[in-house]
Amino acid sequence: MIRILPGLSIPDEELSFTASRSGGPGGQHVNKVNSRVTLTFDVKASTSLSNEQKRRLMNRLAKRISSLGILRVVARASRSQLLNRDAAEERFAELLRAALAPPKLRIKTSLPASKRRSRVEKKRHHSEIKRERVYRPGSDE
């Protein structure tokens, strides 16, 4: 069971792990050992998530979830399958925590009066500069 948030845990029955050969350097060890671990989780079929949580996950992790609603997490940093499995579980939990976190509400703040005055003064100054550029026939210039 993977604990995500207080009151929310994902049972092991909803997770599926597969091991395969990891690519990259490593010589003979990499070529003969299935150390890469892929964790798959069916978001749509999950019984431990509410409909609101499923919707939030589908929206926030849209690029990571397939069209069938499957979330995949791959770990292959270690030469040990067990360490890679633990890393995949931890990354999965972090992804879900971040996606299920409520959005921070923006607190509307007002502009200080001094900033408003300085902005208006800059505008007035700029318009005076432009007004002075206008060519007027019969003037001294």
XYZ file of C-alpha atoms in Angstrom:
141
model
C 0.000 0.000 0.000
C 1.401 3.378 -1.011
C 0.427 6.302 1.213
C -0.235 9.423 -0.867
C -2.011 11.887 1.426
C -3.578 11.635 4.876
C -6.693 9.580 4.242
C -5.590 8.413 0.772
C -3.590 5.289 0.069
C -3.288 3.267 -3.118
C -3.483 -0.499 -2.476
C -0.901 -2.751 -4.122
C -3.681 -4.548 -6.030
C -4.223 -1.398 -8.154
C -0.553 -1.216 -9.144
C 1.210 -3.369 -11.686
C 4.973 -3.783 -11.991
C 6.933 -5.118 -14.947
C 10.682 -5.597 -15.194
C 12.658 -5.312 -18.409
C 16.214 -4.842 -19.562
C 17.609 -1.421 -18.925
C 19.471 0.377 -21.695
C 22.621 2.433 -21.545
C 26.113 1.583 -20.310
C 26.746 -1.248 -17.920
C 28.314 -3.967 -19.984
C 27.308 -7.567 -19.603
C 25.207 -6.897 -16.483
C 22.771 -4.670 -18.367
C 22.467 -7.170 -21.197
C 21.367 -10.073 -19.021
C 19.457 -8.609 -16.054
C 15.910 -7.197 -15.998
C 16.537 -4.259 -13.680
C 14.331 -1.532 -15.211
C 10.956 -1.353 -13.450
C 7.774 0.078 -14.961
C 4.898 0.851 -12.605
C 1.448 1.132 -14.216
C -1.676 2.483 -12.545
C -5.144 2.577 -14.106
C -6.499 5.948 -13.017
C -9.971 5.442 -14.530
C -10.512 2.030 -12.913
C -9.132 2.950 -9.490
C -11.498 2.323 -6.592
C -9.415 4.233 -4.051
C -9.798 7.603 -5.822
C -12.942 9.727 -5.880
C -14.330 11.015 -9.178
C -13.021 14.502 -8.362
C -9.530 13.136 -7.686
C -9.608 11.141 -10.932
C -10.650 14.239 -12.862
C -7.884 16.311 -11.279
C -5.274 13.620 -12.069
C -6.484 13.296 -15.675
C -6.224 17.078 -16.144
C -2.937 17.710 -14.379
C -1.095 14.593 -15.588
C -2.616 14.571 -19.086
C 0.787 14.275 -20.781
C 1.764 11.287 -18.621
C -1.529 9.372 -18.781
C -2.430 7.358 -21.886
C -5.777 7.664 -23.674
C -6.874 4.506 -21.815
C -6.242 6.210 -18.466
C -3.005 4.368 -17.626
C -0.260 6.218 -15.753
C 3.256 4.803 -16.296
C 6.298 5.499 -14.121
C 9.681 4.070 -15.135
C 12.745 3.714 -12.891
C 16.091 2.458 -14.159
C 18.752 4.408 -12.276
C 19.945 1.493 -10.167
C 21.375 -1.899 -11.092
C 18.999 -3.447 -8.564
C 15.431 -4.278 -9.514
C 14.316 -3.841 -5.895
C 15.838 -0.339 -5.636
C 14.262 0.618 -8.964
C 10.881 -0.639 -7.747
C 11.187 1.507 -4.607
C 12.209 4.504 -6.730
C 9.225 3.995 -9.049
C 6.843 3.841 -6.074
C 8.321 7.013 -4.582
C 8.131 8.894 -7.909
C 4.528 7.690 -8.358
C 3.581 8.949 -4.890
C 5.237 12.331 -5.543
C 3.407 12.699 -8.865
C 0.051 11.989 -7.242
C 0.744 14.296 -4.292
C 1.640 17.173 -6.594
C -1.330 16.585 -8.890
C -3.869 16.229 -6.070
C -2.683 19.268 -4.137
C -5.338 21.990 -4.156
C -4.438 24.971 -6.356
C -3.097 27.974 -4.496
C -5.600 30.809 -4.464
C -4.313 34.102 -5.760
C -4.744 36.889 -3.262
C -5.624 40.047 -5.105
C -3.529 42.986 -3.961
C -3.996 46.634 -4.739
C -1.349 48.877 -6.233
C 0.053 51.426 -3.753
C -1.034 55.025 -4.365
C 2.574 56.167 -4.888
C 3.048 53.642 -7.728
C -0.202 54.776 -9.368
C 0.886 58.417 -9.164
C 4.342 57.660 -10.608
C 2.784 55.672 -13.486
C 0.427 58.539 -14.333
C 3.324 61.024 -14.084
C 5.415 58.930 -16.507
C 2.502 58.843 -18.948
C 2.043 62.612 -18.686
C 5.764 63.196 -19.243
C 5.806 60.885 -22.276
C 2.794 62.624 -23.824
C 4.475 66.030 -23.362
C 7.569 64.751 -25.186
C 5.391 63.531 -28.062
C 3.410 66.789 -28.126
C 6.667 68.738 -28.529
C 7.573 66.660 -31.611
C 4.546 67.862 -33.602
C 5.472 70.178 -36.526
C 3.482 73.413 -36.535
C 3.834 75.656 -39.600
C 4.674 79.231 -38.735
C 6.271 78.376 -35.430
C 9.815 79.423 -34.486
C 11.363 76.137 -35.600
